Amino acid sequence: MPEPRSVLTLTPQLLTGTPAELSGGVRPVLVLGPSLGTSVAVLWDSALEHLEERFTVIGWDLPGHAEAEPFTKTFEIADLADALETLVEDLGTAHGLPAETPVYAAGVSIAGTVSLTLSLRAQTRFTRLVALCTAARIGDPQMWAERAELVSSAGTPTMVEGSAQRWFAPGFMARQPAVVTSLLRSLQHTDRHSYAQACRALGRYDITAELEAIARPLLVISGAEDPVCPPSAVQDIADTGLAQTAVLDGVAHQAPAEAPEATAGLLKEFLND
């Protein structure tokens, strides 16, 4: 049986813009999330220059990733979604974010599952949502359980070699070694117990039976070369007729890092109220 859950919180990072612009609602707010084992600032860094003129961009990291505090209690993907809702509420309280300012969310892989979960909520503050390199169900519970046990005992460095193979399309590592190194370094220094709990949450995550309840405009972006969440993995979402889908050629599992301009272009086209 899962252990009792504690309240999970997320800390916002202002990635573009200023607190004054946030308070004035100068631009729509775009909240970005990372993939498992990465830092949001590193993953989205190359895309920010293509987003900063349109949005005030806020980032968040998973527990125990980058500078985020570890969280080693049981949590679910829905808890991450709740924490993201609270993060936006707190921005409104702390910075006076106007109620009429559009707020969007975009996330990769596990953060993409958060976007999918939020899309089921008719009352969420997020008016449009983007899910990248993700699916309504990722892998199988046994695989995630085995990975959680391995990382709990041996640490996240055990994931580096396999992740390098899964994360990037052929040729990307040779073209952008600095980006690859930064992302894999994030993985290597992630808190192992927080990572393991995220794996267990993904093992329990499955919203395939709930897709007809999508209540917010949703864009799902896949990488044509993604072995983890290939375009075929979101066919069930596309079949609902309630979401848009897009595929990025030459991209695997880290779309904002692999194709920053193309990824940003899709976001800007879709996030246009």
CSV table of C-alpha atoms in Angstrom, one decimal:
chain,number,residue,atom,x,y,z
A,1,MET,CA,0.0,0.0,0.0
A,2,PRO,CA,1.3,3.5,-0.8
A,3,GLU,CA,2.4,5.4,2.3
A,4,PRO,CA,0.3,8.4,3.4
A,5,ARG,CA,0.7,11.5,1.2
A,6,SER,CA,1.9,14.9,2.4
A,7,VAL,CA,1.2,18.2,0.8
A,8,LEU,CA,3.6,18.8,-2.2
A,9,THR,CA,4.6,22.4,-3.1
A,10,LEU,CA,6.4,23.8,-6.1
A,11,THR,CA,8.6,26.9,-6.2
A,12,PRO,CA,8.2,29.3,-9.2
A,13,GLN,CA,11.2,30.6,-11.1
A,14,LEU,CA,10.9,33.8,-13.2
A,15,LEU,CA,12.6,32.8,-16.4
A,16,THR,CA,11.7,35.9,-18.5
A,17,GLY,CA,10.3,39.3,-17.7
A,18,THR,CA,10.2,41.1,-14.4
A,19,PRO,CA,8.0,41.0,-11.2
A,20,ALA,CA,6.6,44.4,-12.3
A,21,GLU,CA,5.5,42.9,-15.6
A,22,LEU,CA,3.9,40.0,-13.8
A,23,SER,CA,2.0,42.3,-11.5
A,24,GLY,CA,0.8,44.5,-14.3
A,25,GLY,CA,-0.3,41.6,-16.5
A,26,VAL,CA,1.8,43.0,-19.3
A,27,ARG,CA,1.9,39.7,-21.1
A,28,PRO,CA,0.1,36.3,-20.7
A,29,VAL,CA,1.9,34.0,-18.2
A,30,LEU,CA,3.3,30.8,-19.5
A,31,VAL,CA,4.2,28.2,-16.9
A,32,LEU,CA,6.8,25.7,-18.1
A,33,GLY,CA,7.6,22.3,-16.6
A,34,PRO,CA,10.5,19.8,-17.0
A,35,SER,CA,10.9,16.2,-18.0
A,36,LEU,CA,11.9,13.6,-15.4
A,37,GLY,CA,15.5,14.0,-14.4
A,38,THR,CA,16.0,17.5,-15.9
A,39,SER,CA,16.1,21.1,-14.8
A,40,VAL,CA,13.4,23.3,-16.3
A,41,ALA,CA,15.9,26.2,-16.9
A,42,VAL,CA,18.2,23.9,-18.8
A,43,LEU,CA,15.6,22.1,-20.8
A,44,TRP,CA,13.8,25.2,-22.0
A,45,ASP,CA,16.8,27.6,-22.1
A,46,SER,CA,17.2,27.6,-25.9
A,47,ALA,CA,13.5,28.2,-26.4
A,48,LEU,CA,13.2,31.2,-24.1
A,49,GLU,CA,14.5,33.7,-26.6
A,50,HIS,CA,11.6,32.7,-28.9
A,51,LEU,CA,9.0,33.1,-26.1
A,52,GLU,CA,10.1,36.1,-24.1
A,53,GLU,CA,8.5,38.7,-26.3
A,54,ARG,CA,5.1,37.1,-26.1
A,55,PHE,CA,5.0,35.7,-22.5
A,56,THR,CA,6.1,36.3,-19.0
A,57,VAL,CA,7.6,32.8,-18.4
A,58,ILE,CA,7.6,31.0,-15.1
A,59,GLY,CA,9.3,27.7,-14.6
A,60,TRP,CA,9.0,24.9,-12.0
A,61,ASP,CA,11.1,21.9,-11.1
A,62,LEU,CA,10.2,18.5,-9.8
A,63,PRO,CA,11.0,17.8,-6.2
A,64,GLY,CA,14.7,17.0,-5.7
A,65,HIS,CA,15.5,18.3,-9.2
A,66,ALA,CA,17.9,21.3,-9.7
A,67,GLU,CA,17.4,23.5,-6.7
A,68,ALA,CA,14.0,22.2,-5.7
A,69,GLU,CA,13.7,20.7,-2.2
A,70,PRO,CA,13.5,16.9,-2.1
A,71,PHE,CA,10.1,15.3,-1.5
A,72,THR,CA,10.3,11.6,-0.6
A,73,LYS,CA,6.7,10.9,0.4
A,74,THR,CA,4.3,9.3,-2.0
A,75,PHE,CA,2.6,11.6,-4.5
A,76,GLU,CA,0.5,11.4,-7.6
A,77,ILE,CA,0.5,13.3,-10.9
A,78,ALA,CA,-2.7,14.9,-9.6
A,79,ASP,CA,-0.8,16.2,-6.7
A,80,LEU,CA,1.6,17.9,-9.1
A,81,ALA,CA,-1.3,19.4,-10.9
A,82,ASP,CA,-2.7,20.7,-7.5
A,83,ALA,CA,0.6,22.2,-6.6
A,84,LEU,CA,0.8,24.0,-10.0
A,85,GLU,CA,-2.7,25.4,-9.4
A,86,THR,CA,-1.5,26.6,-6.0
A,87,LEU,CA,1.7,28.1,-7.5
A,88,VAL,CA,-0.4,30.3,-9.8
A,89,GLU,CA,-2.7,31.3,-6.9
A,90,ASP,CA,0.3,32.3,-4.9
A,91,LEU,CA,1.6,34.4,-7.8
A,92,GLY,CA,-1.7,36.3,-7.8
A,93,THR,CA,-1.4,36.9,-4.1
A,94,ALA,CA,2.3,37.8,-4.0
A,95,HIS,CA,2.5,39.8,-7.2
A,96,GLY,CA,-1.0,41.0,-7.8
A,97,LEU,CA,-1.3,39.0,-11.0
A,98,PRO,CA,-4.6,40.4,-12.6
A,99,ALA,CA,-7.4,37.9,-12.7
A,100,GLU,CA,-8.0,38.6,-16.4
A,101,THR,CA,-4.4,37.8,-17.4
A,102,PRO,CA,-4.3,34.5,-19.5
A,103,VAL,CA,-2.3,31.8,-17.8
A,104,TYR,CA,-1.0,28.8,-19.8
A,105,ALA,CA,1.0,25.7,-19.0
A,106,ALA,CA,3.3,23.6,-21.1
A,107,GLY,CA,5.2,20.6,-19.8
A,108,VAL,CA,7.5,17.9,-21.1
A,109,SER,CA,7.1,14.1,-20.3
A,110,ILE,CA,6.0,14.0,-16.6
A,111,ALA,CA,5.2,17.7,-16.7
A,112,GLY,CA,3.2,16.9,-19.8
A,113,THR,CA,1.1,14.5,-17.8
A,114,VAL,CA,0.4,17.4,-15.5
A,115,SER,CA,-0.8,19.4,-18.5
A,116,LEU,CA,-3.0,16.5,-19.5
A,117,THR,CA,-4.4,16.2,-16.0
A,118,LEU,CA,-5.1,20.0,-15.8
A,119,SER,CA,-7.0,19.8,-19.2
A,120,LEU,CA,-9.6,17.6,-17.5
A,121,ARG,CA,-10.4,20.4,-15.0
A,122,ALA,CA,-13.1,22.8,-16.2
A,123,GLN,CA,-12.4,25.3,-13.4
A,124,THR,CA,-8.6,25.5,-13.7
A,125,ARG,CA,-7.0,28.9,-14.0
A,126,PHE,CA,-5.0,27.6,-17.0
A,127,THR,CA,-7.0,28.5,-20.1
A,128,ARG,CA,-4.9,26.6,-22.6
A,129,LEU,CA,-2.5,23.7,-22.1
A,130,VAL,CA,0.4,22.1,-24.0
A,131,ALA,CA,1.7,18.6,-23.3
A,132,LEU,CA,5.0,17.6,-25.0
A,133,CYS,CA,6.6,14.2,-25.4
A,134,THR,CA,4.0,12.5,-23.2
A,135,ALA,CA,0.9,10.4,-23.3
A,136,ALA,CA,-2.2,9.5,-21.3
A,137,ARG,CA,-0.3,6.4,-20.0
A,138,ILE,CA,3.5,6.1,-20.2
A,139,GLY,CA,5.1,2.6,-20.1
A,140,ASP,CA,3.8,0.1,-17.6
A,141,PRO,CA,3.7,0.0,-13.8
A,142,GLN,CA,6.3,-2.9,-13.6
A,143,MET,CA,8.9,-0.9,-15.5
A,144,TRP,CA,8.4,2.2,-13.3
A,145,ALA,CA,8.5,0.1,-10.2
A,146,GLU,CA,11.8,-1.5,-11.2
A,147,ARG,CA,13.3,1.8,-12.1
A,148,ALA,CA,12.3,3.3,-8.8
A,149,GLU,CA,13.9,0.5,-6.9
A,150,LEU,CA,17.1,0.7,-8.9
A,151,VAL,CA,17.4,4.4,-8.5
A,152,SER,CA,16.5,4.3,-4.8
A,153,SER,CA,19.4,1.9,-4.1
A,154,ALA,CA,22.0,2.9,-6.7
A,155,GLY,CA,21.2,6.6,-7.4
A,156,THR,CA,20.3,8.6,-10.6
A,157,PRO,CA,23.8,8.1,-12.3
A,158,THR,CA,22.5,4.6,-13.2
A,159,MET,CA,20.0,6.4,-15.5
A,160,VAL,CA,22.5,8.5,-17.5
A,161,GLU,CA,23.5,6.0,-20.2
A,162,GLY,CA,19.9,4.8,-20.9
A,163,SER,CA,18.5,8.3,-20.8
A,164,ALA,CA,21.1,9.6,-23.3
A,165,GLN,CA,19.8,6.9,-25.7
A,166,ARG,CA,16.2,7.6,-25.1
A,167,TRP,CA,16.2,11.4,-24.9
A,168,PHE,CA,17.8,12.5,-28.1
A,169,ALA,CA,17.2,11.9,-31.8
A,170,PRO,CA,20.1,10.4,-33.8
A,171,GLY,CA,22.8,13.0,-34.4
A,172,PHE,CA,21.7,15.5,-31.8
A,173,MET,CA,24.4,14.6,-29.3
A,174,ALA,CA,27.1,15.3,-31.9
A,175,ARG,CA,25.5,18.6,-32.9
A,176,GLN,CA,24.8,19.9,-29.5
A,177,PRO,CA,27.1,18.3,-26.9
A,178,ALA,CA,26.9,21.2,-24.5
A,179,VAL,CA,23.1,20.9,-24.3
A,180,VAL,CA,23.3,17.1,-23.8
A,181,THR,CA,25.9,17.4,-21.1
A,182,SER,CA,23.9,20.0,-19.2
A,183,LEU,CA,20.7,17.9,-19.3
A,184,LEU,CA,22.5,14.7,-18.3
A,185,ARG,CA,24.3,16.5,-15.5
A,186,SER,CA,20.9,17.6,-14.1
A,187,LEU,CA,19.8,13.9,-14.1
A,188,GLN,CA,23.1,12.8,-12.4
A,189,HIS,CA,22.6,15.3,-9.5
A,190,THR,CA,18.8,14.7,-9.0
A,191,ASP,CA,17.8,13.4,-5.5
A,192,ARG,CA,17.4,9.7,-6.0
A,193,HIS,CA,14.4,9.3,-3.6
A,194,SER,CA,12.5,12.1,-5.2
A,195,TYR,CA,13.2,10.7,-8.6
A,196,ALA,CA,12.0,7.3,-7.4
A,197,GLN,CA,8.7,8.7,-6.1
A,198,ALA,CA,8.1,10.4,-9.5
A,199,CYS,CA,8.7,7.0,-11.2
A,200,ARG,CA,6.1,5.4,-8.9
A,201,ALA,CA,3.6,8.2,-9.6
A,202,LEU,CA,4.1,7.6,-13.4
A,203,GLY,CA,3.5,3.9,-12.8
A,204,ARG,CA,0.1,4.7,-11.2
A,205,TYR,CA,-0.8,7.3,-13.8
A,206,ASP,CA,-3.4,6.4,-16.5
A,207,ILE,CA,-6.0,8.8,-17.7
A,208,THR,CA,-7.0,6.9,-20.9
A,209,ALA,CA,-10.5,6.4,-19.6
A,210,GLU,CA,-11.0,10.1,-18.8
A,211,LEU,CA,-10.0,11.6,-22.1
A,212,GLU,CA,-13.6,12.4,-23.1
A,213,ALA,CA,-13.7,14.8,-20.2
A,214,ILE,CA,-11.0,17.1,-21.6
A,215,ALA,CA,-12.4,20.6,-20.8
A,216,ARG,CA,-9.7,23.0,-21.9
A,217,PRO,CA,-8.0,23.6,-25.3
A,218,LEU,CA,-5.1,21.2,-25.5
A,219,LEU,CA,-2.1,20.8,-27.8
A,220,VAL,CA,-0.1,17.6,-27.7
A,221,ILE,CA,3.3,17.7,-29.3
A,222,SER,CA,5.3,14.5,-30.1
A,223,GLY,CA,8.8,13.9,-31.4
A,224,ALA,CA,8.9,11.7,-34.5
A,225,GLU,CA,11.9,9.9,-33.1
A,226,ASP,CA,10.7,9.6,-29.5
A,227,PRO,CA,11.0,5.9,-28.3
A,228,VAL,CA,9.3,6.7,-25.0
A,229,CYS,CA,6.1,8.5,-26.2
A,230,PRO,CA,6.0,8.2,-30.0
A,231,PRO,CA,3.3,9.9,-32.0
A,232,SER,CA,1.2,6.7,-31.9
A,233,ALA,CA,1.1,7.0,-28.1
A,234,VAL,CA,-1.2,10.0,-28.3
A,235,GLN,CA,-3.6,8.6,-30.9
A,236,ASP,CA,-6.2,8.0,-28.2
A,237,ILE,CA,-6.0,11.7,-27.3
A,238,ALA,CA,-6.3,12.7,-31.0
A,239,ASP,CA,-9.3,10.4,-31.5
A,240,THR,CA,-11.3,12.3,-28.9
A,241,GLY,CA,-11.5,15.3,-31.3
A,242,LEU,CA,-11.0,17.6,-28.3
A,243,ALA,CA,-7.2,18.2,-28.7
A,244,GLN,CA,-4.8,19.3,-31.4
A,245,THR,CA,-1.7,17.2,-32.1
A,246,ALA,CA,1.6,18.1,-33.8
A,247,VAL,CA,4.7,16.1,-34.6
A,248,LEU,CA,8.2,17.5,-34.7
A,249,ASP,CA,10.6,15.7,-37.2
A,250,GLY,CA,14.1,14.9,-36.0
A,251,VAL,CA,13.0,15.2,-32.4
A,252,ALA,CA,13.0,12.5,-29.7
A,253,HIS,CA,12.0,13.1,-26.0
A,254,GLN,CA,13.3,16.6,-25.2
A,255,ALA,CA,11.6,18.8,-27.7
A,256,PRO,CA,12.4,22.2,-26.2
A,257,ALA,CA,16.1,21.4,-26.2
A,258,GLU,CA,16.2,19.5,-29.5
A,259,ALA,CA,14.1,21.9,-31.6
A,260,PRO,CA,13.7,25.1,-29.6
A,261,GLU,CA,12.5,27.4,-32.3
A,262,ALA,CA,10.0,25.0,-33.8
A,263,THR,CA,8.7,24.1,-30.3
A,264,ALA,CA,8.3,27.8,-29.4
A,265,GLY,CA,6.6,28.4,-32.8
A,266,LEU,CA,3.9,25.8,-32.0
A,267,LEU,CA,3.3,27.2,-28.6
A,268,LYS,CA,3.0,30.8,-29.8
A,269,GLU,CA,0.5,29.7,-32.6
A,270,PHE,CA,-1.6,27.7,-30.1
A,271,LEU,CA,-1.5,30.0,-27.1
A,272,ASN,CA,-3.2,32.8,-28.8
A,273,ASP,CA,-6.5,34.0,-27.1
